[in-house]
């Protein structure tokens, strides 16, 4: 498995582990719209901290195990996979922004919109890393 | 657009050049071992520049490395 495929898997894992529980909690116990909602801010901060910790630890392990691979720049196939994954994720993000900024204000407000925006970003990131992982697995 | 597939003889050429490893070929053309494996398997079509570099490594014309096979009827 190439270094960049490992990074794609790591990024996907970090996103799922950090934001899976976040959205599970938000869905089961929706936050009230009081601003600032410290419980909600704290929950978001924990999710981001978990994601950063997983990414830092994963990158450190990869760099220690295969330092030569980590130093190698992305080759043309890596860049082609990145272009494809970012392009598809961009479409996902745009759809999410339309939903959050244009449609949601008609029936929701406060934290529902904030979490909708976070969900759109997380979903776009999941799509980006997911497409990269599939492309690397298929060798394309 | 004409339909078809690109085949290649990279594996054979590596064999004929002292069983050159995928990693060594990748290093000489500036791609990873995994990308060479993907090219050999026909899963990834390299850029024209990378294709010329592969041909240059083996000292053969480009069409001895890559072949275009149009689908019947095209």
Coordinates of C-alpha atoms in Angstrom, one line a residue:
Chain A
X1 CA 0.0 0.0 0.0
X2 CA 1.4 3.4 -1.0
X3 CA 2.0 6.1 1.5
X4 CA -0.7 8.3 0.0
X5 CA -3.2 5.4 0.1
X6 CA -2.4 5.0 3.8
X7 CA -3.0 8.7 4.3
X8 CA -6.4 8.5 2.5
X9 CA -7.4 5.6 4.8
X10 CA -6.2 7.4 7.9
X11 CA -8.1 10.6 6.9
X12 CA -11.3 8.6 6.3
X13 CA -10.9 6.8 9.6
X14 CA -10.2 10.0 11.6
X15 CA -13.3 11.6 10.1
X16 CA -15.5 8.7 10.9
X17 CA -14.2 8.2 14.5
X18 CA -14.3 11.9 15.3
X19 CA -17.5 13.0 13.7
X20 CA -19.5 9.7 13.8
X21 CA -20.1 10.0 17.6
X22 CA -20.6 13.8 17.2
X23 CA -23.5 13.5 14.8
X24 CA -24.9 10.5 16.7
X25 CA -25.1 12.6 19.8
X26 CA -26.5 15.6 17.9
X27 CA -29.2 13.5 16.3
X28 CA -30.3 11.8 19.5
X29 CA -30.1 14.9 21.7
X30 CA -30.5 17.9 19.5
X31 CA -29.0 21.1 21.0
X32 CA -31.2 23.9 22.1
X33 CA -30.8 27.2 20.2
X34 CA -29.4 29.2 23.1
X35 CA -26.2 31.0 22.0
X36 CA -23.5 30.3 22.9
X37 CA -24.3 26.7 23.7
X38 CA -21.2 25.7 25.6
X39 CA -22.1 22.0 25.6
X40 CA -22.4 22.0 21.8
X41 CA -19.2 24.0 21.4
X42 CA -17.4 21.6 23.8
X43 CA -18.7 18.6 21.8
X44 CA -17.5 20.1 18.5
X45 CA -14.1 20.9 20.1
X46 CA -13.7 17.3 21.3
X47 CA -14.5 16.0 17.8
X48 CA -11.9 18.3 16.2
X49 CA -9.3 17.4 18.8
X50 CA -9.9 13.6 18.3
X51 CA -9.6 14.1 14.5
X52 CA -6.3 16.0 14.9
X53 CA -4.9 13.5 17.4
X54 CA -5.6 10.6 15.1
X55 CA -4.1 12.4 12.1
X56 CA -1.0 13.4 14.0
X57 CA -0.5 9.9 15.5
X58 CA -1.1 8.2 12.1
X59 CA 1.2 10.5 10.2
X60 CA 3.9 10.0 12.9
X61 CA 3.6 6.2 12.7
X62 CA 3.8 6.3 8.8
X63 CA 6.8 8.6 8.9
X64 CA 8.7 6.4 11.4
X65 CA 7.9 3.2 9.6
X66 CA 8.5 4.3 6.0
X67 CA 10.4 7.6 6.1
X68 CA 11.5 7.3 2.4
X69 CA 7.9 6.9 1.2
X70 CA 6.8 9.9 3.3
X71 CA 9.4 12.1 1.7
X72 CA 8.4 11.2 -1.9
X73 CA 6.4 13.8 -3.7
X74 CA 3.0 12.8 -5.1
X75 CA 3.3 11.3 -8.6
X76 CA 1.0 11.8 -11.6
X77 CA -1.4 9.0 -10.5
X78 CA -1.6 10.4 -7.0
X79 CA -2.4 13.8 -8.5
X80 CA -5.0 12.4 -10.9
X81 CA -6.7 10.6 -8.0
X82 CA -6.7 13.8 -5.9
X83 CA -8.2 15.8 -8.8
X84 CA -11.0 13.3 -9.2
X85 CA -11.7 13.0 -5.5
X86 CA -11.7 16.8 -4.9
X87 CA -13.9 17.3 -8.0
X88 CA -16.6 14.9 -6.8
X89 CA -16.3 16.2 -3.2
X90 CA -16.8 19.7 -4.5
X91 CA -20.1 18.7 -6.0
X92 CA -21.1 17.2 -2.6
X93 CA -20.1 20.4 -0.8
X94 CA -22.0 22.6 -3.2
X95 CA -25.2 20.5 -2.7
X96 CA -24.7 20.7 1.0
X97 CA -24.2 24.5 1.0
X98 CA -27.4 24.9 -1.1
X99 CA -29.3 22.8 1.4
X100 CA -27.9 24.6 4.4
X101 CA -27.8 28.2 3.2
X102 CA -30.9 28.3 1.0
X103 CA -33.3 25.6 2.0
X104 CA -32.8 25.1 5.8
X105 CA -33.5 28.7 6.8
X106 CA -37.1 28.1 5.8
X107 CA -37.7 25.5 8.5
X108 CA -34.7 25.6 10.9
X109 CA -32.4 27.9 12.7
X110 CA -29.6 28.2 15.2
X111 CA -27.6 25.0 15.9
X112 CA -29.5 23.0 13.3
X113 CA -28.1 25.2 10.6
X114 CA -24.6 25.2 12.1
X115 CA -24.6 21.4 12.4
X116 CA -26.0 21.2 8.9
X117 CA -23.0 23.2 7.6
X118 CA -20.6 21.0 9.6
X119 CA -22.3 17.9 8.2
X120 CA -21.9 19.2 4.6
X121 CA -18.2 19.7 5.2
X122 CA -17.7 16.3 6.9
X123 CA -19.7 14.6 4.1
X124 CA -17.7 16.3 1.4
X125 CA -14.5 15.2 3.2
X126 CA -15.8 11.7 3.5
X127 CA -16.6 11.6 -0.2
X128 CA -13.1 13.0 -1.0
X129 CA -11.2 10.4 1.0
X130 CA -13.6 7.6 0.1
X131 CA -13.2 8.3 -3.6
X132 CA -9.4 8.3 -3.1
X133 CA -9.5 5.0 -1.2
X134 CA -11.6 3.3 -3.9
X135 CA -9.4 4.7 -6.7
X136 CA -6.2 3.4 -4.9
X137 CA -7.8 0.0 -4.3
X138 CA -8.8 -0.3 -7.9
X139 CA -5.3 0.9 -8.9
X140 CA -6.9 3.5 -11.2
Chain B
X1 CA -14.5 9.0 -29.8
X2 CA -13.1 5.6 -30.8
X3 CA -13.4 2.9 -28.2
X4 CA -10.5 0.7 -27.4
X5 CA -7.9 -0.4 -24.9
X6 CA -4.3 0.3 -24.2
X7 CA -2.1 -2.7 -23.6
X8 CA 1.5 -2.7 -22.6
X9 CA 4.7 -4.8 -22.5
X10 CA 6.2 -3.2 -19.4
X11 CA 6.3 -6.5 -17.5
X12 CA 8.1 -8.2 -20.4
X13 CA 10.5 -5.3 -20.9
X14 CA 11.4 -5.4 -17.2
X15 CA 12.1 -9.1 -17.5
X16 CA 14.3 -8.6 -20.5
X17 CA 16.3 -5.9 -18.6
X18 CA 17.6 -8.1 -15.9
X19 CA 14.3 -8.5 -14.0
X20 CA 14.3 -4.8 -13.2
X21 CA 12.0 -4.2 -10.2
X22 CA 8.9 -2.1 -10.3
X23 CA 10.4 0.1 -7.7
X24 CA 13.6 0.7 -9.8
X25 CA 11.6 1.5 -12.9
X26 CA 9.4 3.8 -10.8
X27 CA 12.4 5.6 -9.5
X28 CA 13.8 6.1 -12.9
X29 CA 10.6 7.6 -14.4
X30 CA 9.5 9.5 -11.3
X31 CA 6.5 7.5 -10.1
X32 CA 5.9 5.1 -7.2
X33 CA 6.1 1.3 -7.4
X34 CA 2.3 1.1 -7.0
X35 CA 1.9 3.3 -10.1
X36 CA 4.2 1.0 -12.1
X37 CA 2.1 -1.9 -10.9
X38 CA -1.1 -0.1 -12.0
X39 CA 0.3 0.6 -15.4
X40 CA 1.4 -3.0 -15.9
X41 CA -2.1 -4.2 -14.9
X42 CA -3.6 -1.9 -17.4
X43 CA -5.5 -0.1 -14.6
X44 CA -3.8 3.2 -15.1
X45 CA -2.8 4.9 -18.4
X46 CA 0.3 7.0 -17.8
X47 CA 0.8 10.5 -19.1
X48 CA 2.5 10.8 -22.5
X49 CA 5.6 12.1 -20.7
X50 CA 5.8 9.1 -18.4
X51 CA 5.2 6.8 -21.3
X52 CA 8.1 8.3 -23.2
X53 CA 10.3 8.0 -20.1
X54 CA 9.5 4.3 -19.8
X55 CA 10.4 3.8 -23.5
X56 CA 13.6 5.7 -22.9
X57 CA 14.6 3.5 -19.9
X58 CA 14.2 0.4 -22.1
X59 CA 15.7 2.1 -25.2
X60 CA 12.8 1.1 -27.4
X61 CA 10.2 3.1 -29.4
X62 CA 7.0 4.1 -27.6
X63 CA 4.9 1.7 -29.7
X64 CA 7.0 -1.2 -28.4
X65 CA 5.9 -0.4 -24.9
X66 CA 2.2 0.6 -25.4
X67 CA -0.2 -0.6 -28.0
X68 CA -3.7 0.7 -28.9
X69 CA -6.3 -1.9 -29.7
X70 CA -9.4 -0.5 -31.2
X71 CA -12.6 -2.4 -30.5
X72 CA -14.0 -4.4 -33.4
X73 CA -16.3 -2.3 -35.6
X74 CA -14.7 1.0 -34.7

